[in-house]
């Protein structure tokens, strides 16, 4: 019963930015086109603001490695750049040590500085959709749009998203994707630097975040009092 012309202005999305710099830029561009098409063709939206795909992007936590944690700074920077070039409205950069523990203050500051350098030193924020018109980016964008609509059509034939979830189809697709990704790493078809290639055989001395046990116990007591 909600008017999509009105509610559409208030909807935003949360996307991850993973490895594959060019593909990720195309992914974000494709998302905007898919959203605009669905809102216009399926819901008859005429409000241009409601057709805009607003999204927050976070760098891919699952791509961070416990090995050679400094490499995660490079991964996060590349992922953050692809999100910005793909048109994200807001951004979160993961800290280098999140594969091991909660991030240290030092790691959090470095993640913040990564964003600030992109924002203030690269000038890319002055050029919306800078890769638009690139034959490769446009081709990848259209390819993703086509593949996504095929999946949407398949879900529609099942009776919609709820039916697809209840049948276990969506969970199976996620599991298959995760399995293929890990298999490619195990087979070295997908190289992860420091994990399955260019390993260091010496142990790393990494300063991880230490939880203050007294503070944790105080919080537990406080929570029990609140709930009682």
Short mmCIF file of C-alpha atoms in Angstrom, two decimals:
data_model
loop_
_atom_site.label_atom_id
_atom_site.label_comp_id
_atom_site.label_asym_id
_atom_site.label_seq_id
_atom_site.Cartn_x
_atom_site.Cartn_y
_atom_site.Cartn_z
CA UNK A 1 0.00 0.00 0.00
CA UNK A 2 3.01 2.32 0.04
CA UNK A 3 3.57 4.75 -2.82
CA UNK A 4 6.88 3.76 -4.48
CA UNK A 5 7.34 7.33 -5.72
CA UNK A 6 7.47 8.42 -2.10
CA UNK A 7 9.07 5.48 -0.29
CA UNK A 8 11.68 5.03 -3.02
CA UNK A 9 13.39 8.25 -1.96
CA UNK A 10 14.00 6.78 1.50
CA UNK A 11 15.53 3.45 0.48
CA UNK A 12 19.27 2.88 0.51
CA UNK A 13 21.49 -0.17 0.20
CA UNK A 14 24.58 -1.64 1.85
CA UNK A 15 27.10 -3.18 -0.54
CA UNK A 16 30.49 -4.82 -0.05
CA UNK A 17 33.46 -3.96 -2.23
CA UNK A 18 35.64 -6.97 -2.92
CA UNK A 19 38.68 -7.83 -5.04
CA UNK A 20 38.52 -7.41 -8.79
CA UNK A 21 38.97 -3.69 -9.19
CA UNK A 22 37.37 -3.23 -12.61
CA UNK A 23 34.56 -5.73 -11.97
CA UNK A 24 33.63 -4.00 -8.73
CA UNK A 25 33.29 -0.62 -10.44
CA UNK A 26 31.02 -2.26 -13.01
CA UNK A 27 29.05 -3.95 -10.22
CA UNK A 28 28.15 -0.67 -8.56
CA UNK A 29 27.24 0.91 -11.89
CA UNK A 30 25.09 -2.11 -12.74
CA UNK A 31 23.29 -1.86 -9.39
CA UNK A 32 22.20 1.68 -10.19
CA UNK A 33 20.86 0.68 -13.60
CA UNK A 34 19.07 -2.39 -12.22
CA UNK A 35 17.39 -0.37 -9.47
CA UNK A 36 16.24 2.37 -11.84
CA UNK A 37 14.87 -0.20 -14.29
CA UNK A 38 12.97 -2.12 -11.63
CA UNK A 39 11.48 1.01 -10.09
CA UNK A 40 10.37 2.34 -13.47
CA UNK A 41 9.23 -0.83 -15.24
CA UNK A 42 7.91 -2.91 -12.38
CA UNK A 43 6.54 -0.25 -10.06
CA UNK A 44 5.79 2.55 -12.51
CA UNK A 45 7.88 5.10 -10.64
CA UNK A 46 8.09 8.54 -12.24
CA UNK A 47 9.93 10.34 -9.41
CA UNK A 48 13.56 10.58 -10.55
CA UNK A 49 14.83 10.69 -6.96
CA UNK A 50 13.08 7.39 -6.21
CA UNK A 51 14.91 5.78 -9.13
CA UNK A 52 18.31 6.68 -7.69
CA UNK A 53 20.20 3.79 -6.10
CA UNK A 54 21.76 5.20 -2.96
CA UNK A 55 24.26 2.93 -1.29
CA UNK A 56 26.89 2.64 1.39
CA UNK A 57 29.94 0.49 0.63
CA UNK A 58 32.19 -1.42 2.99
CA UNK A 59 35.42 -3.06 1.95
CA UNK A 60 35.29 -6.85 1.94
CA UNK A 61 36.06 -8.26 5.37
CA UNK A 62 36.14 -11.78 3.96
CA UNK A 63 39.08 -10.82 1.73
CA UNK A 64 41.29 -9.89 4.70
CA UNK A 65 43.94 -12.41 5.65
CA UNK A 66 45.48 -13.35 8.99
CA UNK A 67 48.76 -13.86 7.15
CA UNK A 68 50.88 -10.79 6.30
CA UNK A 69 48.29 -8.39 7.67
CA UNK A 70 49.96 -5.31 6.16
CA UNK A 71 48.84 -6.63 2.76
CA UNK A 72 45.28 -5.95 3.91
CA UNK A 73 45.99 -2.21 3.74
CA UNK A 74 46.62 -2.55 0.02
CA UNK A 75 43.53 -4.71 -0.49
CA UNK A 76 41.35 -2.26 1.42
CA UNK A 77 42.69 0.72 -0.50
CA UNK A 78 41.97 -0.89 -3.89
CA UNK A 79 38.48 -1.91 -2.76
CA UNK A 80 37.75 1.56 -1.41
CA UNK A 81 38.87 3.13 -4.69
CA UNK A 82 36.56 0.87 -6.70
CA UNK A 83 33.63 1.83 -4.46
CA UNK A 84 34.33 5.54 -4.90
CA UNK A 85 34.79 5.19 -8.66
CA UNK A 86 31.58 3.14 -8.76
CA UNK A 87 29.60 5.94 -7.11
CA UNK A 88 29.18 5.08 -3.44
CA UNK A 89 27.60 7.76 -1.24
CA UNK A 90 29.40 6.66 1.92
CA UNK A 91 32.26 4.32 2.69
CA UNK A 92 33.72 2.15 5.44
CA UNK A 93 37.28 0.86 5.18
CA UNK A 94 38.17 -2.23 7.19
CA UNK A 95 41.24 -2.25 9.39
CA UNK A 96 44.22 -4.43 8.51
CA UNK A 97 44.02 -6.65 11.61
CA UNK A 98 40.30 -7.53 11.56
CA UNK A 99 41.08 -11.10 10.47
CA UNK A 100 42.71 -11.56 13.87
CA UNK A 101 40.70 -9.53 16.37
CA UNK A 102 38.93 -6.27 16.94
CA UNK A 103 41.11 -3.59 15.33
CA UNK A 104 43.67 -1.67 17.34
CA UNK A 105 43.46 2.11 17.54
CA UNK A 106 46.48 2.34 15.26
CA UNK A 107 44.83 0.18 12.60
CA UNK A 108 41.57 2.11 12.81
CA UNK A 109 43.44 5.39 12.27
CA UNK A 110 45.23 3.96 9.23
CA UNK A 111 41.89 2.81 7.76
CA UNK A 112 40.52 6.31 8.31
CA UNK A 113 43.59 7.90 6.74
CA UNK A 114 43.07 5.67 3.69
CA UNK A 115 39.66 7.25 3.15
CA UNK A 116 40.98 10.74 3.78
CA UNK A 117 43.82 10.37 1.28
CA UNK A 118 41.34 9.16 -1.35
CA UNK A 119 39.04 12.07 -0.55
CA UNK A 120 41.60 14.87 -0.42
CA UNK A 121 44.65 13.81 -2.43
CA UNK A 122 43.43 11.87 -5.49
CA UNK A 123 40.93 14.39 -6.95
CA UNK A 124 38.75 11.49 -8.16
CA UNK A 125 35.81 12.78 -6.13
CA UNK A 126 35.62 15.70 -8.57
CA UNK A 127 34.68 13.40 -11.46
CA UNK A 128 31.37 11.49 -11.12
CA UNK A 129 31.36 8.14 -12.95
CA UNK A 130 34.85 8.73 -14.42
CA UNK A 131 34.95 5.33 -16.13
CA UNK A 132 31.62 5.85 -17.93
CA UNK A 133 32.18 5.37 -21.64
CA UNK A 134 35.08 2.96 -21.20
CA UNK A 135 34.32 0.04 -23.52
CA UNK A 136 35.43 -2.48 -20.87
CA UNK A 137 33.46 -0.93 -18.00
CA UNK A 138 30.35 -0.49 -20.15
CA UNK A 139 30.57 -4.08 -21.40
CA UNK A 140 31.01 -5.49 -17.90
CA UNK A 141 28.18 -3.32 -16.58
CA UNK A 142 25.75 -4.55 -19.26
CA UNK A 143 26.85 -8.15 -18.74
CA UNK A 144 26.14 -7.89 -15.00
CA UNK A 145 22.77 -6.25 -15.60
CA UNK A 146 21.76 -9.08 -17.96
CA UNK A 147 22.90 -11.81 -15.56
CA UNK A 148 21.13 -10.22 -12.59
CA UNK A 149 17.83 -9.93 -14.42
CA UNK A 150 18.09 -13.60 -15.38
CA UNK A 151 18.38 -14.45 -11.68
CA UNK A 152 15.48 -12.12 -10.83
CA UNK A 153 13.35 -13.85 -13.51
CA UNK A 154 14.27 -17.23 -12.00
CA UNK A 155 13.24 -16.04 -8.53
CA UNK A 156 9.97 -14.67 -9.93
CA UNK A 157 9.20 -18.11 -11.39
CA UNK A 158 9.64 -19.59 -7.89
CA UNK A 159 7.01 -17.19 -6.56
CA UNK A 160 9.30 -14.44 -5.28
CA UNK A 161 12.10 -13.96 -2.78
CA UNK A 162 10.25 -15.42 0.22
CA UNK A 163 9.56 -18.65 -1.68
CA UNK A 164 13.19 -18.78 -2.84
CA UNK A 165 14.37 -18.38 0.76
CA UNK A 166 11.97 -20.98 2.16
CA UNK A 167 12.92 -23.52 -0.51
CA UNK A 168 16.59 -23.12 0.40
CA UNK A 169 17.50 -21.96 -3.12
CA UNK A 170 19.14 -18.70 -2.07
CA UNK A 171 21.10 -20.37 0.72
CA UNK A 172 22.28 -23.05 -1.71
CA UNK A 173 23.42 -20.44 -4.24
CA UNK A 174 25.41 -18.60 -1.56
CA UNK A 175 26.96 -21.87 -0.37
CA UNK A 176 27.90 -22.88 -3.91
CA UNK A 177 29.53 -19.51 -4.53
CA UNK A 178 31.53 -19.73 -1.29
CA UNK A 179 32.59 -23.29 -2.11
CA UNK A 180 33.80 -22.36 -5.60
CA UNK A 181 35.70 -19.37 -4.25
CA UNK A 182 37.51 -21.45 -1.62
CA UNK A 183 38.17 -24.29 -4.08
CA UNK A 184 39.83 -21.85 -6.47
CA UNK A 185 42.08 -20.63 -3.65
CA UNK A 186 42.94 -24.20 -2.61
CA UNK A 187 43.72 -25.10 -6.25
CA UNK A 188 45.68 -21.85 -6.70
CA UNK A 189 43.43 -20.80 -9.55
CA UNK A 190 42.79 -17.73 -7.40
CA UNK A 191 45.99 -16.29 -5.96
CA UNK A 192 45.87 -14.72 -2.51
CA UNK A 193 49.23 -13.13 -1.79
CA UNK A 194 50.71 -14.38 1.47
CA UNK A 195 48.23 -17.27 1.70
CA UNK A 196 48.71 -19.59 -1.28
CA UNK A 197 51.62 -17.72 -2.92
CA UNK A 198 54.53 -15.61 -1.68
CA UNK A 199 54.27 -16.98 1.84
CA UNK A 200 56.53 -15.90 4.68
CA UNK A 201 57.72 -18.85 6.72
CA UNK A 202 58.79 -16.77 9.67
CA UNK A 203 56.29 -15.96 12.40
CA UNK A 204 54.83 -12.46 12.58
CA UNK A 205 54.75 -10.43 15.77
CA UNK A 206 51.42 -8.62 15.49
CA UNK A 207 50.03 -6.26 18.09
CA UNK A 208 46.36 -7.19 18.45
CA UNK A 209 43.58 -5.51 20.38
CA UNK A 210 43.40 -6.49 24.06
CA UNK A 211 40.00 -6.47 25.73
CA UNK A 212 39.90 -4.94 29.21
CA UNK A 213 38.37 -7.77 31.28
CA UNK A 214 37.29 -5.39 34.05
CA UNK A 215 35.43 -3.18 31.58
CA UNK A 216 33.79 -6.24 30.03
CA UNK A 217 32.65 -7.50 33.44
CA UNK A 218 31.28 -4.07 34.33
CA UNK A 219 29.29 -4.03 31.10
CA UNK A 220 27.87 -7.49 31.83
CA UNK A 221 26.77 -6.40 35.31
CA UNK A 222 25.25 -3.22 33.87
CA UNK A 223 23.35 -5.22 31.25
CA UNK A 224 21.98 -7.64 33.87
CA UNK A 225 20.78 -4.73 36.00
CA UNK A 226 19.12 -3.12 32.96
CA UNK A 227 17.33 -6.34 31.96
CA UNK A 228 16.11 -7.00 35.49
#
